[in-house]
XYZ file of C-alpha atoms in Angstrom:
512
model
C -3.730 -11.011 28.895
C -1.178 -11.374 26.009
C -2.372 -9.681 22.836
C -2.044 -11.573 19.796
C -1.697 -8.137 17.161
C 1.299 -8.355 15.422
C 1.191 -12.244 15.046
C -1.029 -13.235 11.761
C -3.751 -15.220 12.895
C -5.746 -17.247 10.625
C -9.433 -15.666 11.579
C -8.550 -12.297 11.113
C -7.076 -13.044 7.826
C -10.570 -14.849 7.063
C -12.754 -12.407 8.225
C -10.620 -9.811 5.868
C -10.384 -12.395 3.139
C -14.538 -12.502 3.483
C -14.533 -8.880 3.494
C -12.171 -8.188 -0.140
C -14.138 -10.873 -1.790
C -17.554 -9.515 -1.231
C -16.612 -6.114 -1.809
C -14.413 -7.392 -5.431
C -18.140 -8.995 -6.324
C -19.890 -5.672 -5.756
C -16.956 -4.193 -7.957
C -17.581 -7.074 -10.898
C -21.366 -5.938 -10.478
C -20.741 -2.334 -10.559
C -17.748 -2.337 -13.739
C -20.370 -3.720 -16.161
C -22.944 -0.668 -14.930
C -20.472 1.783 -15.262
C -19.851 3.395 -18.855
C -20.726 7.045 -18.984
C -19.184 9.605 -17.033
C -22.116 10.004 -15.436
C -22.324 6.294 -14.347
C -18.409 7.106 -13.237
C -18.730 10.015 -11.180
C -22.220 9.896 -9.940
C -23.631 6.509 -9.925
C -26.178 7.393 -12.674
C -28.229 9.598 -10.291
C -29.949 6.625 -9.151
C -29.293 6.248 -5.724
C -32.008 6.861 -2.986
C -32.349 9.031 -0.047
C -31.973 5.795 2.185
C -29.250 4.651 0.364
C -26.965 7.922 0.140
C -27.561 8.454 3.856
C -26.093 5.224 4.442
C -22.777 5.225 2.139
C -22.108 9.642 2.994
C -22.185 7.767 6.947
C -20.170 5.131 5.473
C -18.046 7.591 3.775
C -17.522 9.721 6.859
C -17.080 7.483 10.361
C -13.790 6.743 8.796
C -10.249 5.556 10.380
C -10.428 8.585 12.631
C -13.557 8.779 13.706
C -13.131 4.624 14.623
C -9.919 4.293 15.359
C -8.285 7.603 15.919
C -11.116 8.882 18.567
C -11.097 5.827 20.703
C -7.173 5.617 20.730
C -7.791 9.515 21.286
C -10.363 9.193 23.993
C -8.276 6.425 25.420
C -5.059 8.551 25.678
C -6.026 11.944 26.233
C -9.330 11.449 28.136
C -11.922 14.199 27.592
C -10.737 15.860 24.562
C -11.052 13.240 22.304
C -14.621 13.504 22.385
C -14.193 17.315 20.971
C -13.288 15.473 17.840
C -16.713 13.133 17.778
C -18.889 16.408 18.982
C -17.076 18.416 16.214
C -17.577 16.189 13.200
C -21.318 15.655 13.863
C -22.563 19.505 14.475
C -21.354 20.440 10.881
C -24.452 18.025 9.386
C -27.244 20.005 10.605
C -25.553 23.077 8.746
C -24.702 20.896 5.316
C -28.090 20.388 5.370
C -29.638 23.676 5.705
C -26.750 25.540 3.243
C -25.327 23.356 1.088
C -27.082 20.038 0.481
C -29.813 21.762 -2.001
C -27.914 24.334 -3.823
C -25.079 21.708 -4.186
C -27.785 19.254 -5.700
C -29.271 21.986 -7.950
C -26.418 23.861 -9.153
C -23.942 20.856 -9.459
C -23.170 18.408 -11.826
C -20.106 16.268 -10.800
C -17.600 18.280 -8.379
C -17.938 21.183 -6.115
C -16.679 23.575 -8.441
C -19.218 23.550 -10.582
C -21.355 25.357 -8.492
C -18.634 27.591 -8.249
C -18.482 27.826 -12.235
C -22.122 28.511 -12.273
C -21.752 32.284 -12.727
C -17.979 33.089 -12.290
C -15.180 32.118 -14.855
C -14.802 28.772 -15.602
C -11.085 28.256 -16.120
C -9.672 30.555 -13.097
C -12.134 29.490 -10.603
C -11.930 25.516 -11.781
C -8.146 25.454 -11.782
C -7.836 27.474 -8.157
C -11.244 25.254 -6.802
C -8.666 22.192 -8.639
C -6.083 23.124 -5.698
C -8.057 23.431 -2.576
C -9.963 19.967 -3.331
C -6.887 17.946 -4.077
C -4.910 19.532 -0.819
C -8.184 18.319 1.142
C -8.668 14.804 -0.355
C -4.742 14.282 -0.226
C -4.214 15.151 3.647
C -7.525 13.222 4.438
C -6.407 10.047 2.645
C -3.248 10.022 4.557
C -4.878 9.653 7.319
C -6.714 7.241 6.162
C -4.006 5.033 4.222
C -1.832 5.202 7.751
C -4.399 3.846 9.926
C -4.546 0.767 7.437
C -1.218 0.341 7.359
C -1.045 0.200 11.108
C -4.749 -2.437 11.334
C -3.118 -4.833 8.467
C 0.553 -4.736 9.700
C -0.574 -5.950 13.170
C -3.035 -8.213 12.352
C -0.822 -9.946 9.554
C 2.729 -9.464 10.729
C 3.650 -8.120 7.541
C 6.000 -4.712 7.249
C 3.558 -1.211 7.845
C 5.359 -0.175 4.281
C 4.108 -3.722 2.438
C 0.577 -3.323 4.623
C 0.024 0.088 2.864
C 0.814 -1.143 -0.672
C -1.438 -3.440 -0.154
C -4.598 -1.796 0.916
C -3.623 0.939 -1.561
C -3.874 -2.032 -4.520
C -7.178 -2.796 -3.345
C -8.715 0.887 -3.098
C -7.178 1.121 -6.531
C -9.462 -1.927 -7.807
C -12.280 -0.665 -6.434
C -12.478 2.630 -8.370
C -10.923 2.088 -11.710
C -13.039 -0.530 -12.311
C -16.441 0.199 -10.730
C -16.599 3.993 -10.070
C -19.104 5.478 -8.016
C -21.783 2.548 -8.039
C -18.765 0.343 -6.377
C -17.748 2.700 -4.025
C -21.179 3.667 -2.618
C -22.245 -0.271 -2.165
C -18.947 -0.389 -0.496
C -19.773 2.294 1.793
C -23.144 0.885 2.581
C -21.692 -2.687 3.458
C -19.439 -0.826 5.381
C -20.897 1.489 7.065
C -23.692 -1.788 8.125
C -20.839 -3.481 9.485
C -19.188 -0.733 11.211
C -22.663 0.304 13.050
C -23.160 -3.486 14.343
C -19.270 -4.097 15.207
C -19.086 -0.513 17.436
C -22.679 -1.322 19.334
C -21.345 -4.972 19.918
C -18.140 -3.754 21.304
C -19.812 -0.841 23.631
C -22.762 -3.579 25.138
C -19.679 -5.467 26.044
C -17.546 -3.206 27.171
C -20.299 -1.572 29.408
C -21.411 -5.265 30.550
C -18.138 -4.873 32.486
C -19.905 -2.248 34.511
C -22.833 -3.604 35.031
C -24.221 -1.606 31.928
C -23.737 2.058 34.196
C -22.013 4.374 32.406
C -21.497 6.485 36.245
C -19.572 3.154 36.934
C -17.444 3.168 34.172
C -16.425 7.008 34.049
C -15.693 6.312 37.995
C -13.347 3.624 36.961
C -11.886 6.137 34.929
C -11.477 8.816 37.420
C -10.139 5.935 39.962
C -7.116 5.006 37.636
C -6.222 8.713 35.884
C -7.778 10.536 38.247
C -10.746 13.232 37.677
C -8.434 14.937 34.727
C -9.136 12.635 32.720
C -12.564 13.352 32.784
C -11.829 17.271 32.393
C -10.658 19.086 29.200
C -7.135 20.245 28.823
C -5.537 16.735 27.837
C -5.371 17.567 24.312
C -6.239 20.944 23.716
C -5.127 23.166 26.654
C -5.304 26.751 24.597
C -8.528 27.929 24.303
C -7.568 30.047 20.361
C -6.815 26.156 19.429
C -10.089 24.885 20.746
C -11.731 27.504 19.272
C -9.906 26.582 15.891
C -10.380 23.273 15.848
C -14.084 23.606 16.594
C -14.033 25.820 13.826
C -12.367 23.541 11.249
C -14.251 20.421 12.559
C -18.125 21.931 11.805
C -16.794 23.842 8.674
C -14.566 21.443 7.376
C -17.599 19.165 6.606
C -18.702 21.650 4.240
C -16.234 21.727 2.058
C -15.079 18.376 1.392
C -15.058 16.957 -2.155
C -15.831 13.332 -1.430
C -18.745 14.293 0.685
C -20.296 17.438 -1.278
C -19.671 14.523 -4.473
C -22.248 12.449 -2.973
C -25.412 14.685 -3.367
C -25.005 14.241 -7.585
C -25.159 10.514 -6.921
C -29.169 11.235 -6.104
C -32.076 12.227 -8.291
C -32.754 15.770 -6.662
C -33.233 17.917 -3.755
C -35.448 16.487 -1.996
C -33.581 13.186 -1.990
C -30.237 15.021 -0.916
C -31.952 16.212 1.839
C -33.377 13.083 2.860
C -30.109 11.701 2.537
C -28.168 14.426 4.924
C -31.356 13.387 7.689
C -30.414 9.736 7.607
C -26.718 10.370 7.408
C -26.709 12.715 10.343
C -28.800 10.119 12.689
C -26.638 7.344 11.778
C -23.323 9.690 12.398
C -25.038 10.831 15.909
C -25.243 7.486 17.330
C -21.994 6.357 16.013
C -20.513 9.601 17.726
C -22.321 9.116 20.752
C -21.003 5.357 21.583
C -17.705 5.702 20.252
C -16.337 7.164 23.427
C -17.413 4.576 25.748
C -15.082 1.933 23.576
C -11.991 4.641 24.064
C -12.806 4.974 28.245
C -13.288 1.274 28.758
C -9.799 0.610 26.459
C -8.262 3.147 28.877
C -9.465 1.074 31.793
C -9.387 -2.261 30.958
C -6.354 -2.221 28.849
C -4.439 0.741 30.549
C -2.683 3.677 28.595
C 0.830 2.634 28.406
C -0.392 -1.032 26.839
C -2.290 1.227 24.327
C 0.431 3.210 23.455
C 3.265 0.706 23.561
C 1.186 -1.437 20.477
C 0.657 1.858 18.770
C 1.879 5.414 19.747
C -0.970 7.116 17.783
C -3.262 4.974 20.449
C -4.997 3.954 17.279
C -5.151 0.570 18.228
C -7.467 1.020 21.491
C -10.432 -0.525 19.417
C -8.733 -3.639 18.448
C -7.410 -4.709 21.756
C -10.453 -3.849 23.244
C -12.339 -6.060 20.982
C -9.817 -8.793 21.638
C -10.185 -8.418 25.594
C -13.725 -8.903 24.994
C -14.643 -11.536 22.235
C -11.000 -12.788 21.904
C -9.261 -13.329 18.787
C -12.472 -13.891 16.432
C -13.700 -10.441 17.974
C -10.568 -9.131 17.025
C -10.690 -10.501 13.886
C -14.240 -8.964 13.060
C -13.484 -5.353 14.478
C -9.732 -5.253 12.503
C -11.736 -6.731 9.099
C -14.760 -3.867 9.742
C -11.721 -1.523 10.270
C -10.172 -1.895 7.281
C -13.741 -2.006 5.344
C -13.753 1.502 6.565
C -10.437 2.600 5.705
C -11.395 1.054 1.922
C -14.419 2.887 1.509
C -12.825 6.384 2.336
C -10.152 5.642 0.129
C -12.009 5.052 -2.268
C -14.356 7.945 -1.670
C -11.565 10.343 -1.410
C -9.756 8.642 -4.433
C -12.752 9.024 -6.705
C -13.007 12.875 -5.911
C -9.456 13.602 -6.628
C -10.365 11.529 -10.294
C -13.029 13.852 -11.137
C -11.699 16.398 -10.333
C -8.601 16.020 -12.150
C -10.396 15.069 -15.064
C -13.881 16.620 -14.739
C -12.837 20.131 -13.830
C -8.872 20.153 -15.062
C -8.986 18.074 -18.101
C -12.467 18.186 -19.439
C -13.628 22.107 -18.458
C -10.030 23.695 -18.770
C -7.857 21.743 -20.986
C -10.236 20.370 -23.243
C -12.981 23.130 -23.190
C -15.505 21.070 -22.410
C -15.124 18.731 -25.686
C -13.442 15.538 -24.569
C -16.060 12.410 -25.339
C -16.783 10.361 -22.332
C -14.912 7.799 -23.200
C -11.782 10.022 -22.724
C -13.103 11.557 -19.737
C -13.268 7.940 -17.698
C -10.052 7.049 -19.186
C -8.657 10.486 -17.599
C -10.183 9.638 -14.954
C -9.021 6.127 -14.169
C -5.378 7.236 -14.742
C -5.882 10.458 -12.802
C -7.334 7.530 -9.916
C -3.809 5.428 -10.114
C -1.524 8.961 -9.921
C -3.191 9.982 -7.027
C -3.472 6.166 -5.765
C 0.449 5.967 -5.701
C 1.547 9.323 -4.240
C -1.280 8.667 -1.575
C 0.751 5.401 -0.708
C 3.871 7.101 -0.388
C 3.025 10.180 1.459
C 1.232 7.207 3.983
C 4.447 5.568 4.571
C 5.754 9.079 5.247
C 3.582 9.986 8.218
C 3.280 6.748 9.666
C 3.551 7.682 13.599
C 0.308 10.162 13.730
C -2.793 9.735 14.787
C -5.176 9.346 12.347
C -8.046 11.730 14.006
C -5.461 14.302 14.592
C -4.123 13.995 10.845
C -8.003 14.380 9.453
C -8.548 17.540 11.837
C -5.974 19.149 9.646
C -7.377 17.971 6.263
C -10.631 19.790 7.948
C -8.793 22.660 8.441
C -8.120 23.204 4.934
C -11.297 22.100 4.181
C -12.864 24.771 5.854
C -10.166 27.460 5.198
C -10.009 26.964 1.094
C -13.034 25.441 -0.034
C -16.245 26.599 2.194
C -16.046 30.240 2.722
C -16.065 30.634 -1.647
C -18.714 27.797 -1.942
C -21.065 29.770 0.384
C -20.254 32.811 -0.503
C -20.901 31.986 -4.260
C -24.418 30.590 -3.448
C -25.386 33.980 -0.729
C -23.326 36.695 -1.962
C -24.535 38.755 -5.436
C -21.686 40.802 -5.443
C -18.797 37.562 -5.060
C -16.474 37.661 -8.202
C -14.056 35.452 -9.897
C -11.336 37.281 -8.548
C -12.832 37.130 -4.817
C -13.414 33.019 -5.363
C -9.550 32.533 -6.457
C -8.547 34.573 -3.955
C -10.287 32.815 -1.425
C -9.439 29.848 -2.459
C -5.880 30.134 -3.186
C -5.158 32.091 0.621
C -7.239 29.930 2.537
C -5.705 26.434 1.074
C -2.439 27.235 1.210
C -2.026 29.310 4.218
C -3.753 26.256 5.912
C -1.246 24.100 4.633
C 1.579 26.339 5.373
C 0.545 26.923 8.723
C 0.204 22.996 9.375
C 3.568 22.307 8.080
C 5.056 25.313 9.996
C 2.708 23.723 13.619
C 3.894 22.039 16.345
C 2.438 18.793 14.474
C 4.737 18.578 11.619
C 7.434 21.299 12.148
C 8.393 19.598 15.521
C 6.974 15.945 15.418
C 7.509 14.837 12.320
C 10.232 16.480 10.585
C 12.314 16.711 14.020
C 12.959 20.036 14.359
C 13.293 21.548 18.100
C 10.373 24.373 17.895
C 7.912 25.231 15.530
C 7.846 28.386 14.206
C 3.712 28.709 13.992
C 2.670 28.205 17.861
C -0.699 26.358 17.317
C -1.885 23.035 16.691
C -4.595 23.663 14.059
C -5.097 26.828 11.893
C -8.467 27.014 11.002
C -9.546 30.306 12.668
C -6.631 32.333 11.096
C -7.067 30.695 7.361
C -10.610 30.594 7.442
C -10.629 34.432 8.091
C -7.990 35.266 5.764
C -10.171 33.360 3.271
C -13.448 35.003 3.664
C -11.005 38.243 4.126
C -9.380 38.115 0.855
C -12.657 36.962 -0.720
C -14.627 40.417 -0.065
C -11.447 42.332 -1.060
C -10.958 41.087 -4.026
C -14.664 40.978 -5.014
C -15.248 44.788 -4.075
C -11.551 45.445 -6.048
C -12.381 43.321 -9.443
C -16.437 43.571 -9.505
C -18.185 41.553 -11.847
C -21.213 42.276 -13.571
C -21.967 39.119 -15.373
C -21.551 37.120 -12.040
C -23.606 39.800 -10.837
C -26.784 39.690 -13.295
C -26.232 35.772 -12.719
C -27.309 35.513 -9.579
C -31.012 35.674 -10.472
C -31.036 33.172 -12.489
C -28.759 31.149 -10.265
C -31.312 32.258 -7.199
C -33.900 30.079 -8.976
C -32.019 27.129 -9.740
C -31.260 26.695 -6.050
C -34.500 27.088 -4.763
C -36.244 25.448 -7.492
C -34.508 23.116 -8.763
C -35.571 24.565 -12.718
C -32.571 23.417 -15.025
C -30.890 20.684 -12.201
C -29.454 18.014 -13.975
């Protein structure tokens, strides 16, 4: 069958039309809630268990985990499924180490746990770094897999397509803050759960609903190596990495550590990591049947010829199936998802820019909150535009593959001094810059200087690092540098801190 992506057809314009309209209402509703900074950045603290659970799933099955691990799963067989057993095994460990001492400690950003008994400007400004490098690579990824979804289904230039969800994002968050976005991530993350189990029943109802039929198809037309691991990740110090950077990485991303200040306390944040993890599991658990019956029923080089990323498996899948209205739904849920991760990430990159830069450094904690929402609404259009262009720029890579590295530094800059600052009596300011500081950017450097970027995208012939993801080298550099530093430039306040710190966490006395 002839696919219609890359024509504009009027029900997937309808179905996205639907989709911005709804979503521009819940904005209206949420810019006449939102006037303090605490309205801004954390919803007011009003948000449920239930509720948070639902928009931190909505804010994490993203573009990659929808579209890049199908396309992934499609193309490369086995190992794309690496990425959807990755992602989920890091909740059960947010939970137990970071959801309550985030909740308790916290106020607005990551680094103010952090800041809770180390120096406030040094460990803000460094903590500053790591989260923008994280919310940056992760929104490319993001930002290119809606460029790709909207320039196929509308026929419009992937440059024009990018502009234009990047207007949109940009709508959402300057005007209704974090009671806009998480609505938006509920709605989407409703719609997302319903289009994916639609699209598995009818992919399996091509094999008589046996799952031994379908992986036999598989084997039949690829052969059993495509039901074996090597396709992606053939060295076993870059599986090990990227399992590393895929559990870890969870714990030490802004937009997602953000969301426990949006509820009342620790309890709730809890709840809210129980509900988010069983939504996450299922997702994870069906989206590799869409990616193995794309492979099948489509056939690789169909896959790859509409989209060399493969991130398009999904969408011709769903048109196979339900035909264009299908196709229509799936691309408009698609781009619901890319929105709401946007807009998650975007919002992080605001407060901290203005919450932890501008307000805590700059301003010494004095700025009124009027001035800190204005901050932070211009801080959300900077970081709005260079996210567009550094989308155009990688516009070729899979979108799964481009978040792995975002966990990478993730996991490398921002975890090992978030943990170690709620475990460790003896960590310092000058261990948690350290940290910081080595693990971000020798993430960074070493993704720039991969195979990935070095070779694929800025053309040249060999890279000179030899590995695909960093994570196991920068994460131990990190945690390296952070005892070194910490045993050279001991710090006794931090020190006699860590009571009173101890009984925050576990109690909760003094949470905000």
């Amino acid at each position: 069958m002839e696919s219609t992506l890359g024509q504009p057809n009027f029900i997937s314009v309808a179905f996205f039309l639907v989709f911005v309209l709804l979503t521009l209402g819940i904005t209206y509703w949420a810019a006449k809630k939102t006037k303090t900074s605490s309205e801004f950045y954390a919803a007011g603290r009003n948000i449920t268990g239930f509720q948070n659970g639902l928009a931190l799933s909505g804010d994490y099955m993203s573009a990659a985990s929808f579209l890049g691990i199908s396309g992934m799963v499609a193309l490369k067989g086995y190992d794309g499924i690496i990425y959807a057993v990755g992602w989920l095994v890091g909740w059960p460990a947010l939970m137990f180490l970071i959801a309550e001492p985030l909740r308790n400690l916290g106020k607005y950003t990551f680094a103010d746990v952090l800041a809770f008994r180390l120096r406030q400007k040094p460990i803000r400004i460094s903590a500053s770094i790591g989260g923008i490098l994280v919310t940056l690579t992760y929104s490319i990824a993001q930002i290119v897999g809606s460029g790709k979804l909207i320039n196929l289904m509308f026929g419009i230039s992937y440059e024009s397509a990018v502009v234009l969800v990047g207007g949109v994002m940009l709508l959402y968050v300057l005007f209704g803050g974090m009671i806009a976005t998480t609505w938006v991530q509920i709605v989407k993350a409703a719609l997302l759960l319903f289009g994916v189990t639609l699209l598995a029943l009818l992919a399996l109802a091509k094999f008589g609903f046996n799952l031994s039929d379908l992986y036999g198809a598989v084997e039949n037309t690829y052969g059993r190596s495509a039901l074996e691991p090597g396709g992606l990740v053939s060295n076993p110090l870059d599986a090990i990495s990227l399992g590393l950077a895929l559990m870890f990485g969870l714990l030490g991303l802004p937009h997602i550590l953000m969301r426990f200040y949006t509820v009342p306390d620790a309890k709730e944040a809890r709840k809210s990591v129980a509900y988010a993890t069983t939504f996450i599991g299922y997702f994870y658990i069906i989206i590799p049947i869409v990616g193995f019956a794309a492979a099948v029923l489509i056939g690789k080089d169909k896959i790859a010829s509409v989209d060399k990323g493969g991130n398009m498996a999904a969408a011709l899948l769903a048109e196979l199936l339900g035909g264009t209205p299908f196709l229509g739904f799936i691309a408009a849920v698609a781009f619901a998802t890319i929105l709401a991760v946007v807009a998650g990430l975007t919002l992080a990159a605001a407060s901290t820019i203005s919450h932890d830069l501008h307000f805590n450094v700059f301003r010494e904690g004095k700025a009124t909150e009027e001035e800190q929402v204005t901050v932070a609404r211009r801080a959300t259009v900077a970081f709005g535009i260079f996210g567009i262009l550094l989308g155009i720029l990688f516009k070729d890579q899979n979108v799964a593959f481009m978040v792995g590295l975002a966990f990478a530094i993730a996991a490398s800059g921002n975890f090992p001094a978030l943990f170690l600052s709620i475990l460790w009596r003896n960590f310092s300011t000058a261990g948690g810059v350290a940290s910081i500081l080595s693990g971000s950017l020798s993430a960074s450097l070493l993704i720039i200087l991969s195979p990935t970027v070095w070779v694929e995208v800025f053309g040249f012939s060999s890279p000179i690092f030899p590995y695909k993801n960093p994570a196991i080298f920068s994460m131990t550099l990190s945690f390296l540098t952070a005892f070194v530093f910490s045993k050279w430039f001991p710090e006794k306040k931090a020190q006699s801190a860590y009571e009173t710190e101890k009984v925050r966490v576990y109690l909760g006395v003094g949470a905000e």
